mmCIF file of N, CA and C in Angstrom:
data_model
loop_
_atom_site.group_PDB
_atom_site.id
_atom_site.type_symbol
_atom_site.label_atom_id
_atom_site.label_comp_id
_atom_site.label_asym_id
_atom_site.label_seq_id
_atom_site.Cartn_x
_atom_site.Cartn_y
_atom_site.Cartn_z
ATOM 1 N N UNK A 1 98.356 -120.838 -80.208
ATOM 2 C CA UNK A 1 98.771 -121.733 -81.282
ATOM 3 C C UNK A 1 98.437 -121.135 -82.650
ATOM 4 N N UNK A 2 97.235 -120.520 -82.775
ATOM 5 C CA UNK A 2 96.860 -119.922 -84.062
ATOM 6 C C UNK A 2 97.809 -118.804 -84.467
ATOM 7 N N UNK A 3 98.277 -118.027 -83.483
ATOM 8 C CA UNK A 3 99.215 -116.951 -83.799
ATOM 9 C C UNK A 3 100.514 -117.509 -84.351
ATOM 10 N N UNK A 4 100.970 -118.632 -83.810
ATOM 11 C CA UNK A 4 102.189 -119.261 -84.302
ATOM 12 C C UNK A 4 102.026 -119.707 -85.754
ATOM 13 N N UNK A 5 100.896 -120.320 -86.058
ATOM 14 C CA UNK A 5 100.624 -120.760 -87.434
ATOM 15 C C UNK A 5 100.581 -119.561 -88.374
ATOM 16 N N UNK A 6 99.900 -118.488 -87.958
ATOM 17 C CA UNK A 6 99.816 -117.293 -88.798
ATOM 18 C C UNK A 6 101.194 -116.669 -89.013
ATOM 19 N N UNK A 7 102.028 -116.658 -87.976
ATOM 20 C CA UNK A 7 103.384 -116.121 -88.109
ATOM 21 C C UNK A 7 104.219 -116.961 -89.080
ATOM 22 N N UNK A 8 104.103 -118.280 -88.983
ATOM 23 C CA UNK A 8 104.841 -119.157 -89.899
ATOM 24 C C UNK A 8 104.378 -118.958 -91.341
ATOM 25 N N UNK A 9 103.078 -118.836 -91.542
ATOM 26 C CA UNK A 9 102.554 -118.609 -92.888
ATOM 27 C C UNK A 9 103.070 -117.284 -93.454
ATOM 28 N N UNK A 10 103.147 -116.287 -92.593
ATOM 29 C CA UNK A 10 103.646 -114.992 -93.032
ATOM 30 C C UNK A 10 105.125 -115.080 -93.413
ATOM 31 N N UNK A 11 105.890 -115.849 -92.668
ATOM 32 C CA UNK A 11 107.330 -115.996 -92.948
ATOM 33 C C UNK A 11 107.553 -116.711 -94.278
ATOM 34 N N UNK A 12 106.829 -117.803 -94.510
ATOM 35 C CA UNK A 12 107.049 -118.572 -95.743
ATOM 36 C C UNK A 12 106.289 -118.007 -96.939
ATOM 37 N N UNK A 13 105.417 -117.033 -96.695
ATOM 38 C CA UNK A 13 104.662 -116.359 -97.759
ATOM 39 C C UNK A 13 103.815 -117.332 -98.591
ATOM 40 N N UNK A 14 103.201 -118.298 -97.912
ATOM 41 C CA UNK A 14 102.321 -119.251 -98.577
ATOM 42 C C UNK A 14 100.939 -119.199 -97.939
ATOM 43 N N UNK A 15 99.897 -119.336 -98.744
ATOM 44 C CA UNK A 15 98.558 -119.415 -98.161
ATOM 45 C C UNK A 15 98.380 -120.723 -97.392
ATOM 46 N N UNK A 16 97.475 -120.702 -96.431
ATOM 47 C CA UNK A 16 97.219 -121.862 -95.575
ATOM 48 C C UNK A 16 96.879 -123.103 -96.385
ATOM 49 N N UNK A 17 96.085 -122.951 -97.455
ATOM 50 C CA UNK A 17 95.658 -124.129 -98.212
ATOM 51 C C UNK A 17 96.793 -124.788 -98.994
ATOM 52 N N UNK A 18 97.937 -124.136 -99.128
ATOM 53 C CA UNK A 18 99.074 -124.782 -99.777
ATOM 54 C C UNK A 18 99.932 -125.558 -98.788
ATOM 55 N N UNK A 19 99.765 -125.291 -97.494
ATOM 56 C CA UNK A 19 100.518 -126.010 -96.476
ATOM 57 C C UNK A 19 99.708 -127.192 -95.952
ATOM 58 N N UNK A 20 98.432 -126.970 -95.722
ATOM 59 C CA UNK A 20 97.552 -128.040 -95.252
ATOM 60 C C UNK A 20 96.753 -128.550 -96.434
ATOM 61 N N UNK A 21 96.584 -129.861 -96.537
ATOM 62 C CA UNK A 21 95.849 -130.386 -97.686
ATOM 63 C C UNK A 21 94.420 -130.776 -97.352
ATOM 64 N N UNK A 22 93.959 -130.458 -96.153
ATOM 65 C CA UNK A 22 92.587 -130.763 -95.777
ATOM 66 C C UNK A 22 91.766 -129.496 -95.628
ATOM 67 N N UNK A 23 90.499 -129.623 -95.901
ATOM 68 C CA UNK A 23 89.578 -128.524 -95.682
ATOM 69 C C UNK A 23 88.769 -128.825 -94.426
ATOM 70 N N UNK A 24 88.122 -127.805 -93.898
ATOM 71 C CA UNK A 24 87.302 -127.965 -92.699
ATOM 72 C C UNK A 24 85.939 -127.363 -92.979
ATOM 73 N N UNK A 25 84.911 -128.101 -92.626
ATOM 74 C CA UNK A 25 83.533 -127.688 -92.857
ATOM 75 C C UNK A 25 82.831 -127.635 -91.506
ATOM 76 N N UNK A 26 82.254 -126.479 -91.160
ATOM 77 C CA UNK A 26 81.523 -126.324 -89.901
ATOM 78 C C UNK A 26 80.109 -125.876 -90.237
ATOM 79 N N UNK A 27 79.124 -126.636 -89.749
ATOM 80 C CA UNK A 27 77.718 -126.331 -90.011
ATOM 81 C C UNK A 27 77.078 -125.869 -88.711
ATOM 82 N N UNK A 28 76.457 -124.697 -88.744
ATOM 83 C CA UNK A 28 75.723 -124.167 -87.599
ATOM 84 C C UNK A 28 74.244 -124.169 -87.970
ATOM 85 N N UNK A 29 73.520 -125.161 -87.492
ATOM 86 C CA UNK A 29 72.128 -125.438 -87.868
ATOM 87 C C UNK A 29 72.053 -125.605 -89.382
ATOM 88 N N UNK A 30 70.938 -125.278 -89.977
ATOM 89 C CA UNK A 30 70.840 -125.361 -91.433
ATOM 90 C C UNK A 30 70.872 -123.967 -92.056
ATOM 91 N N UNK A 31 71.454 -123.014 -91.335
ATOM 92 C CA UNK A 31 71.448 -121.628 -91.786
ATOM 93 C C UNK A 31 72.836 -121.044 -92.079
ATOM 94 N N UNK A 32 73.883 -121.592 -91.461
ATOM 95 C CA UNK A 32 75.227 -121.029 -91.618
ATOM 96 C C UNK A 32 76.227 -122.160 -91.834
ATOM 97 N N UNK A 33 77.119 -121.944 -92.788
ATOM 98 C CA UNK A 33 78.153 -122.928 -93.120
ATOM 99 C C UNK A 33 79.484 -122.197 -93.259
ATOM 100 N N UNK A 34 80.521 -122.723 -92.628
ATOM 101 C CA UNK A 34 81.860 -122.152 -92.709
ATOM 102 C C UNK A 34 82.779 -123.183 -93.348
ATOM 103 N N UNK A 35 83.477 -122.792 -94.400
ATOM 104 C CA UNK A 35 84.441 -123.677 -95.061
ATOM 105 C C UNK A 35 85.819 -123.033 -94.956
ATOM 106 N N UNK A 36 86.734 -123.742 -94.312
ATOM 107 C CA UNK A 36 88.122 -123.271 -94.188
ATOM 108 C C UNK A 36 89.003 -124.058 -95.141
ATOM 109 N N UNK A 37 89.998 -123.385 -95.651
ATOM 110 C CA UNK A 37 91.009 -124.011 -96.503
ATOM 111 C C UNK A 37 90.428 -124.475 -97.843
ATOM 112 N N UNK A 38 89.598 -123.647 -98.453
ATOM 113 C CA UNK A 38 89.045 -123.957 -99.770
ATOM 114 C C UNK A 38 89.996 -123.453 -100.858
ATOM 115 N N UNK A 39 89.811 -123.915 -102.089
ATOM 116 C CA UNK A 39 90.677 -123.496 -103.192
ATOM 117 C C UNK A 39 90.045 -122.408 -104.055
ATOM 118 N N UNK A 40 88.787 -122.626 -104.501
ATOM 119 C CA UNK A 40 88.114 -121.580 -105.275
ATOM 120 C C UNK A 40 86.627 -121.871 -105.404
ATOM 121 N N UNK A 41 85.890 -120.847 -105.804
ATOM 122 C CA UNK A 41 84.456 -120.976 -106.038
ATOM 123 C C UNK A 41 84.259 -121.359 -107.499
ATOM 124 N N UNK A 42 83.551 -122.457 -107.732
ATOM 125 C CA UNK A 42 83.322 -122.937 -109.097
ATOM 126 C C UNK A 42 81.980 -122.485 -109.659
ATOM 127 N N UNK A 43 80.966 -122.367 -108.802
ATOM 128 C CA UNK A 43 79.620 -121.991 -109.251
ATOM 129 C C UNK A 43 78.923 -121.283 -108.098
ATOM 130 N N UNK A 44 78.114 -120.256 -108.435
ATOM 131 C CA UNK A 44 77.463 -119.489 -107.388
ATOM 132 C C UNK A 44 76.104 -119.002 -107.860
ATOM 133 N N UNK A 45 75.055 -119.431 -107.171
ATOM 134 C CA UNK A 45 73.711 -118.914 -107.400
ATOM 135 C C UNK A 45 72.965 -118.942 -106.065
ATOM 136 N N UNK A 46 71.732 -118.446 -106.049
ATOM 137 C CA UNK A 46 70.933 -118.448 -104.820
ATOM 138 C C UNK A 46 70.553 -119.856 -104.371
ATOM 139 N N UNK A 47 70.580 -120.809 -105.308
ATOM 140 C CA UNK A 47 70.156 -122.183 -104.999
ATOM 141 C C UNK A 47 71.312 -123.171 -104.873
ATOM 142 N N UNK A 48 72.491 -122.826 -105.401
ATOM 143 C CA UNK A 48 73.603 -123.779 -105.382
ATOM 144 C C UNK A 48 74.942 -123.039 -105.411
ATOM 145 N N UNK A 49 75.831 -123.443 -104.502
ATOM 146 C CA UNK A 49 77.188 -122.912 -104.483
ATOM 147 C C UNK A 49 78.127 -124.108 -104.512
ATOM 148 N N UNK A 50 79.069 -124.104 -105.456
ATOM 149 C CA UNK A 50 80.025 -125.198 -105.580
ATOM 150 C C UNK A 50 81.419 -124.648 -105.294
ATOM 151 N N UNK A 51 82.099 -125.289 -104.338
ATOM 152 C CA UNK A 51 83.409 -124.851 -103.883
ATOM 153 C C UNK A 51 84.431 -125.957 -104.128
ATOM 154 N N UNK A 52 85.540 -125.621 -104.772
ATOM 155 C CA UNK A 52 86.634 -126.576 -104.947
ATOM 156 C C UNK A 52 87.426 -126.611 -103.642
ATOM 157 N N UNK A 53 87.548 -127.822 -103.033
ATOM 158 C CA UNK A 53 88.219 -127.944 -101.743
ATOM 159 C C UNK A 53 89.521 -128.740 -101.813
ATOM 160 N N UNK A 54 89.709 -129.501 -102.852
ATOM 161 C CA UNK A 54 90.939 -130.249 -103.102
ATOM 162 C C UNK A 54 91.156 -130.261 -104.608
ATOM 163 N N UNK A 55 92.303 -130.760 -105.056
ATOM 164 C CA UNK A 55 92.558 -130.807 -106.497
ATOM 165 C C UNK A 55 91.473 -131.554 -107.251
ATOM 166 N N UNK A 56 90.958 -132.614 -106.650
ATOM 167 C CA UNK A 56 89.981 -133.455 -107.355
ATOM 168 C C UNK A 56 88.628 -133.529 -106.657
ATOM 169 N N UNK A 57 88.366 -132.670 -105.661
ATOM 170 C CA UNK A 57 87.114 -132.732 -104.908
ATOM 171 C C UNK A 57 86.449 -131.357 -104.821
ATOM 172 N N UNK A 58 85.125 -131.381 -104.813
ATOM 173 C CA UNK A 58 84.370 -130.158 -104.588
ATOM 174 C C UNK A 58 83.238 -130.427 -103.597
ATOM 175 N N UNK A 59 82.687 -129.345 -103.069
ATOM 176 C CA UNK A 59 81.514 -129.425 -102.204
ATOM 177 C C UNK A 59 80.430 -128.599 -102.862
ATOM 178 N N UNK A 60 79.237 -129.188 -102.993
ATOM 179 C CA UNK A 60 78.079 -128.462 -103.513
ATOM 180 C C UNK A 60 77.120 -128.223 -102.351
ATOM 181 N N UNK A 61 76.775 -126.962 -102.136
ATOM 182 C CA UNK A 61 75.807 -126.591 -101.115
ATOM 183 C C UNK A 61 74.520 -126.251 -101.847
ATOM 184 N N UNK A 62 73.448 -126.970 -101.530
ATOM 185 C CA UNK A 62 72.165 -126.772 -102.190
ATOM 186 C C UNK A 62 71.184 -126.227 -101.161
ATOM 187 N N UNK A 63 70.428 -125.208 -101.557
ATOM 188 C CA UNK A 63 69.482 -124.615 -100.626
ATOM 189 C C UNK A 63 68.694 -123.488 -101.261
ATOM 190 N N UNK A 64 68.234 -122.585 -100.417
ATOM 191 C CA UNK A 64 67.450 -121.430 -100.858
ATOM 192 C C UNK A 64 68.051 -120.166 -100.268
ATOM 193 N N UNK A 65 68.031 -119.096 -101.040
ATOM 194 C CA UNK A 65 68.554 -117.794 -100.607
ATOM 195 C C UNK A 65 69.988 -117.888 -100.087
ATOM 196 N N UNK A 66 70.819 -118.658 -100.757
ATOM 197 C CA UNK A 66 72.217 -118.821 -100.345
ATOM 198 C C UNK A 66 73.014 -117.574 -100.703
ATOM 199 N N UNK A 67 73.864 -117.172 -99.783
ATOM 200 C CA UNK A 67 74.732 -116.011 -99.991
ATOM 201 C C UNK A 67 76.097 -116.284 -99.382
ATOM 202 N N UNK A 68 77.131 -115.840 -100.063
ATOM 203 C CA UNK A 68 78.465 -115.849 -99.451
ATOM 204 C C UNK A 68 78.578 -114.532 -98.699
ATOM 205 N N UNK A 69 78.575 -114.617 -97.377
ATOM 206 C CA UNK A 69 78.553 -113.416 -96.537
ATOM 207 C C UNK A 69 79.934 -112.885 -96.204
ATOM 208 N N UNK A 70 80.905 -113.785 -96.141
ATOM 209 C CA UNK A 70 82.264 -113.379 -95.806
ATOM 210 C C UNK A 70 83.224 -114.295 -96.535
ATOM 211 N N UNK A 71 84.293 -113.709 -97.047
ATOM 212 C CA UNK A 71 85.285 -114.510 -97.761
ATOM 213 C C UNK A 71 86.654 -113.862 -97.597
ATOM 214 N N UNK A 72 87.650 -114.700 -97.382
ATOM 215 C CA UNK A 72 89.045 -114.250 -97.402
ATOM 216 C C UNK A 72 89.887 -115.416 -97.911
ATOM 217 N N UNK A 73 91.200 -115.325 -97.825
ATOM 218 C CA UNK A 73 92.074 -116.373 -98.377
ATOM 219 C C UNK A 73 91.901 -117.712 -97.681
ATOM 220 N N UNK A 74 91.509 -117.706 -96.398
ATOM 221 C CA UNK A 74 91.451 -118.939 -95.617
ATOM 222 C C UNK A 74 90.064 -119.554 -95.522
ATOM 223 N N UNK A 75 89.019 -118.732 -95.536
ATOM 224 C CA UNK A 75 87.693 -119.286 -95.286
ATOM 225 C C UNK A 75 86.599 -118.467 -95.947
ATOM 226 N N UNK A 76 85.427 -119.109 -96.026
ATOM 227 C CA UNK A 76 84.240 -118.392 -96.465
ATOM 228 C C UNK A 76 83.059 -118.826 -95.613
ATOM 229 N N UNK A 77 82.096 -117.929 -95.491
ATOM 230 C CA UNK A 77 80.891 -118.193 -94.719
ATOM 231 C C UNK A 77 79.698 -118.053 -95.648
ATOM 232 N N UNK A 78 78.865 -119.086 -95.651
ATOM 233 C CA UNK A 78 77.657 -119.108 -96.478
ATOM 234 C C UNK A 78 76.445 -119.092 -95.547
ATOM 235 N N UNK A 79 75.489 -118.224 -95.864
ATOM 236 C CA UNK A 79 74.242 -118.161 -95.091
ATOM 237 C C UNK A 79 73.070 -118.398 -96.028
ATOM 238 N N UNK A 80 71.986 -118.904 -95.475
ATOM 239 C CA UNK A 80 70.768 -119.181 -96.221
ATOM 240 C C UNK A 80 70.123 -120.431 -95.660
ATOM 241 N N UNK A 81 69.107 -120.929 -96.326
ATOM 242 C CA UNK A 81 68.467 -122.177 -95.909
ATOM 243 C C UNK A 81 69.178 -123.323 -96.623
ATOM 244 N N UNK A 82 70.043 -124.020 -95.887
ATOM 245 C CA UNK A 82 70.858 -125.093 -96.466
ATOM 246 C C UNK A 82 70.074 -126.396 -96.414
ATOM 247 N N UNK A 83 69.792 -126.969 -97.585
ATOM 248 C CA UNK A 83 69.035 -128.221 -97.677
ATOM 249 C C UNK A 83 69.937 -129.440 -97.717
ATOM 250 N N UNK A 84 71.060 -129.356 -98.442
ATOM 251 C CA UNK A 84 71.971 -130.501 -98.525
ATOM 252 C C UNK A 84 73.376 -130.038 -98.880
ATOM 253 N N UNK A 85 74.328 -130.915 -98.556
ATOM 254 C CA UNK A 85 75.739 -130.692 -98.867
ATOM 255 C C UNK A 85 76.257 -131.970 -99.493
ATOM 256 N N UNK A 86 76.889 -131.838 -100.666
ATOM 257 C CA UNK A 86 77.363 -133.015 -101.397
ATOM 258 C C UNK A 86 78.848 -132.882 -101.691
ATOM 259 N N UNK A 87 79.595 -133.943 -101.415
ATOM 260 C CA UNK A 87 81.001 -133.998 -101.778
ATOM 261 C C UNK A 87 81.108 -134.717 -103.113
ATOM 262 N N UNK A 88 81.779 -134.095 -104.074
ATOM 263 C CA UNK A 88 81.867 -134.693 -105.408
ATOM 264 C C UNK A 88 83.262 -134.619 -105.986
ATOM 265 N N UNK A 89 83.409 -135.248 -107.131
ATOM 266 C CA UNK A 89 84.674 -135.230 -107.861
ATOM 267 C C UNK A 89 84.673 -134.091 -108.864
ATOM 268 N N UNK A 90 85.840 -133.524 -109.097
ATOM 269 C CA UNK A 90 86.017 -132.469 -110.095
ATOM 270 C C UNK A 90 86.203 -133.133 -111.452
ATOM 271 N N UNK A 91 85.473 -132.654 -112.454
ATOM 272 C CA UNK A 91 85.695 -133.217 -113.789
ATOM 273 C C UNK A 91 86.891 -132.509 -114.440
ATOM 274 N N UNK A 92 87.369 -133.038 -115.513
ATOM 275 C CA UNK A 92 88.583 -132.544 -116.175
ATOM 276 C C UNK A 92 88.461 -131.090 -116.630
ATOM 277 N N UNK A 93 87.253 -130.619 -116.959
ATOM 278 C CA UNK A 93 87.081 -129.256 -117.470
ATOM 279 C C UNK A 93 87.316 -128.198 -116.404
ATOM 280 N N UNK A 94 87.064 -128.525 -115.114
ATOM 281 C CA UNK A 94 87.174 -127.516 -114.066
ATOM 282 C C UNK A 94 88.463 -127.591 -113.273
ATOM 283 N N UNK A 95 89.374 -128.491 -113.634
ATOM 284 C CA UNK A 95 90.666 -128.571 -112.928
ATOM 285 C C UNK A 95 91.436 -127.382 -113.245
#
Protein backbone atom coordinates (compact mmCIF):
# COMPACT_ATOMS: atom_id res chain seq x y z
CA UNK A 1 0.00 0.00 0.00
CA UNK A 2 2.84 2.43 0.84
CA UNK A 3 4.39 1.86 -2.59
CA UNK A 4 1.09 2.79 -4.23
CA UNK A 5 0.89 6.03 -2.24
CA UNK A 6 4.51 6.88 -3.09
CA UNK A 7 3.87 6.19 -6.79
CA UNK A 8 0.79 8.43 -6.79
CA UNK A 9 2.70 11.22 -5.06
CA UNK A 10 5.44 10.92 -7.65
CA UNK A 11 2.90 11.12 -10.50
CA UNK A 12 1.14 14.22 -9.17
CA UNK A 13 4.43 15.82 -8.06
CA UNK A 14 3.03 16.93 -4.70
CA UNK A 15 4.49 16.39 -1.25
CA UNK A 16 2.56 14.10 1.10
CA UNK A 17 1.61 16.96 3.44
CA UNK A 18 -0.26 18.73 0.64
CA UNK A 19 -2.45 15.69 -0.03
CA UNK A 20 -3.10 14.63 3.56
CA UNK A 21 -4.09 17.29 6.07
CA UNK A 22 -3.24 15.32 9.20
CA UNK A 23 0.07 14.80 10.90
CA UNK A 24 1.16 11.68 12.76
CA UNK A 25 3.10 11.65 16.01
CA UNK A 26 4.78 8.46 17.28
CA UNK A 27 6.48 8.41 20.68
CA UNK A 28 8.95 5.65 21.57
CA UNK A 29 9.45 5.94 25.34
CA UNK A 30 10.59 9.41 26.38
CA UNK A 31 13.67 9.28 24.16
CA UNK A 32 12.50 9.19 20.52
CA UNK A 33 9.73 11.05 18.70
CA UNK A 34 8.72 10.69 15.05
CA UNK A 35 6.55 13.32 13.36
CA UNK A 36 5.16 12.55 9.91
CA UNK A 37 3.54 15.06 7.60
CA UNK A 38 4.91 18.21 9.25
CA UNK A 39 5.07 21.60 7.50
CA UNK A 40 8.20 23.30 8.89
CA UNK A 41 10.46 23.83 11.88
CA UNK A 42 9.65 27.08 13.70
CA UNK A 43 12.15 26.95 16.58
CA UNK A 44 15.07 24.68 17.45
CA UNK A 45 17.24 24.46 20.55
CA UNK A 46 18.53 21.73 22.89
CA UNK A 47 15.59 22.38 25.25
CA UNK A 48 12.70 23.12 22.86
CA UNK A 49 11.75 22.26 19.29
CA UNK A 50 8.62 23.77 17.74
CA UNK A 51 7.20 22.18 14.59
CA UNK A 52 4.38 23.59 12.45
CA UNK A 53 2.03 20.67 11.72
CA UNK A 54 -1.03 22.44 10.27
CA UNK A 55 -1.77 25.94 8.99
CA UNK A 56 -2.86 27.04 12.45
CA UNK A 57 -1.28 24.40 14.76
CA UNK A 58 2.17 23.63 16.08
CA UNK A 59 3.75 21.05 18.37
CA UNK A 60 6.31 22.08 20.98
CA UNK A 61 8.64 19.36 22.24
CA UNK A 62 10.25 20.31 25.56
CA UNK A 63 13.13 18.36 27.04
CA UNK A 64 16.88 18.07 27.43
CA UNK A 65 19.58 17.38 24.83
CA UNK A 66 17.01 17.41 22.02
CA UNK A 67 18.33 16.78 18.52
CA UNK A 68 16.74 16.37 15.12
CA UNK A 69 18.45 13.16 14.03
CA UNK A 70 16.74 12.58 10.71
CA UNK A 71 14.67 14.79 8.46
CA UNK A 72 13.18 14.55 4.99
CA UNK A 73 10.09 15.93 3.20
CA UNK A 74 7.71 13.52 4.96
CA UNK A 75 9.03 13.09 8.49
CA UNK A 76 11.51 13.99 11.16
CA UNK A 77 12.93 12.10 14.11
CA UNK A 78 13.80 13.84 17.37
CA UNK A 79 15.96 12.20 20.04
CA UNK A 80 16.76 13.31 23.58
CA UNK A 81 15.08 13.32 26.98
CA UNK A 82 11.52 14.36 26.12
CA UNK A 83 9.73 15.91 29.11
CA UNK A 84 6.52 17.17 27.48
CA UNK A 85 4.73 17.69 24.18
CA UNK A 86 2.30 20.57 23.70
CA UNK A 87 -0.13 21.23 20.87
CA UNK A 88 -0.62 24.95 20.32
CA UNK A 89 -2.00 27.57 17.98
CA UNK A 90 0.16 29.46 15.50
CA UNK A 91 0.15 33.21 16.03
CA UNK A 92 -0.20 35.59 13.09
CA UNK A 93 3.55 36.37 12.94
CA UNK A 94 4.58 32.77 12.16
CA UNK A 95 1.94 31.93 9.53
